[in-house]
C-alpha positions as YAML, in Angstrom:
chain: A
units: angstrom
residues:
- id: 1
  name: MET
  ca: [322.49, 28.54, 73.13]
- id: 2
  name: ALA
  ca: [320.04, 25.67, 72.81]
- id: 3
  name: PHE
  ca: [316.70, 27.66, 72.98]
- id: 4
  name: GLN
  ca: [315.90, 30.53, 70.60]
- id: 5
  name: PRO
  ca: [312.91, 32.68, 70.13]
- id: 6
  name: MET
  ca: [310.65, 31.70, 67.63]
- id: 7
  name: PRO
  ca: [311.21, 34.04, 64.52]
- id: 8
  name: LEU
  ca: [309.45, 36.75, 63.25]
- id: 9
  name: SER
  ca: [306.66, 35.59, 60.65]
- id: 10
  name: ARG
  ca: [303.30, 36.96, 59.19]
- id: 11
  name: LYS
  ca: [300.16, 35.23, 59.35]
- id: 12
  name: PRO
  ca: [296.83, 35.94, 58.24]
- id: 13
  name: ALA
  ca: [296.02, 34.89, 61.95]
- id: 14
  name: PRO
  ca: [296.58, 34.35, 65.06]
- id: 15
  name: PHE
  ca: [298.06, 31.11, 66.26]
- id: 16
  name: ASP
  ca: [295.29, 29.21, 68.73]
- id: 17
  name: HIS
  ca: [296.03, 26.00, 70.56]
- id: 18
  name: PRO
  ca: [294.03, 24.86, 73.29]
- id: 19
  name: GLU
  ca: [296.94, 23.38, 74.89]
- id: 20
  name: TRP
  ca: [299.15, 26.81, 74.34]
- id: 21
  name: VAL
  ca: [299.64, 30.02, 75.90]
- id: 22
  name: PHE
  ca: [300.21, 33.42, 73.47]
- id: 23
  name: GLU
  ca: [299.63, 36.68, 73.08]
- id: 24
  name: LEU
  ca: [300.01, 38.64, 70.10]
- id: 25
  name: LYS
  ca: [303.03, 40.64, 69.31]
- id: 26
  name: TYR
  ca: [302.56, 44.77, 68.53]
- id: 27
  name: ASP
  ca: [305.77, 46.09, 69.38]
- id: 28
  name: GLY
  ca: [308.79, 45.58, 71.76]
- id: 29
  name: PHE
  ca: [311.30, 43.16, 71.74]
- id: 30
  name: ARG
  ca: [311.66, 39.31, 71.74]
- id: 31
  name: SER
  ca: [313.77, 38.05, 74.17]
- id: 32
  name: LEU
  ca: [314.11, 34.59, 76.77]
- id: 33
  name: ALA
  ca: [314.64, 34.62, 79.89]
- id: 34
  name: VAL
  ca: [317.41, 32.73, 81.33]
- id: 35
  name: ILE
  ca: [316.86, 31.95, 85.02]
- id: 36
  name: ASP
  ca: [319.67, 29.52, 87.14]
- id: 37
  name: GLY
  ca: [319.83, 30.11, 90.51]
- id: 38
  name: ASP
  ca: [319.48, 33.49, 91.54]
- id: 39
  name: ARG
  ca: [320.99, 34.70, 88.18]
- id: 40
  name: THR
  ca: [318.37, 35.96, 85.24]
- id: 41
  name: GLN
  ca: [319.25, 37.48, 81.84]
- id: 42
  name: LEU
  ca: [317.29, 38.15, 78.94]
- id: 43
  name: ILE
  ca: [318.32, 37.58, 75.88]
- id: 44
  name: SER
  ca: [317.81, 38.75, 72.72]
- id: 45
  name: ARG
  ca: [316.81, 36.11, 69.81]
- id: 46
  name: ASN
  ca: [320.46, 36.90, 67.90]
- id: 47
  name: GLY
  ca: [322.15, 35.26, 71.01]
- id: 48
  name: HIS
  ca: [322.86, 39.62, 72.44]
- id: 49
  name: PRO
  ca: [321.82, 40.21, 76.54]
- id: 50
  name: PHE
  ca: [319.82, 42.78, 77.09]
- id: 51
  name: SER
  ca: [321.36, 45.39, 79.93]
- id: 52
  name: SER
  ca: [318.08, 47.81, 79.58]
- id: 53
  name: PHE
  ca: [315.17, 45.29, 81.73]
- id: 54
  name: THR
  ca: [317.24, 44.93, 85.07]
- id: 55
  name: GLU
  ca: [313.80, 45.78, 87.18]
- id: 56
  name: LEU
  ca: [312.12, 42.89, 84.76]
- id: 57
  name: GLN
  ca: [315.43, 40.33, 85.28]
- id: 58
  name: LYS
  ca: [314.27, 41.06, 89.23]
- id: 59
  name: ASP
  ca: [310.56, 40.62, 89.13]
- id: 60
  name: LEU
  ca: [311.53, 36.92, 86.87]
- id: 61
  name: ARG
  ca: [314.05, 36.48, 89.30]
- id: 62
  name: SER
  ca: [311.68, 36.61, 92.91]
- id: 63
  name: SER
  ca: [308.75, 35.08, 90.70]
- id: 64
  name: HIS
  ca: [310.78, 31.91, 89.82]
...
């Protein structure tokens, strides 16, 4: 995989930069969305596909 999600690390304050969009991660999953034509796949930070989020995959594909 050419891209990997940023590893989890604890910081005293959130990263802040005017040229970046970010959000705090409170709980949940980290994943990469790979959109290739009409195929969308969510991949875990360990490179495993998520198969439980089909509606999210459809929404990502339709918004692309």
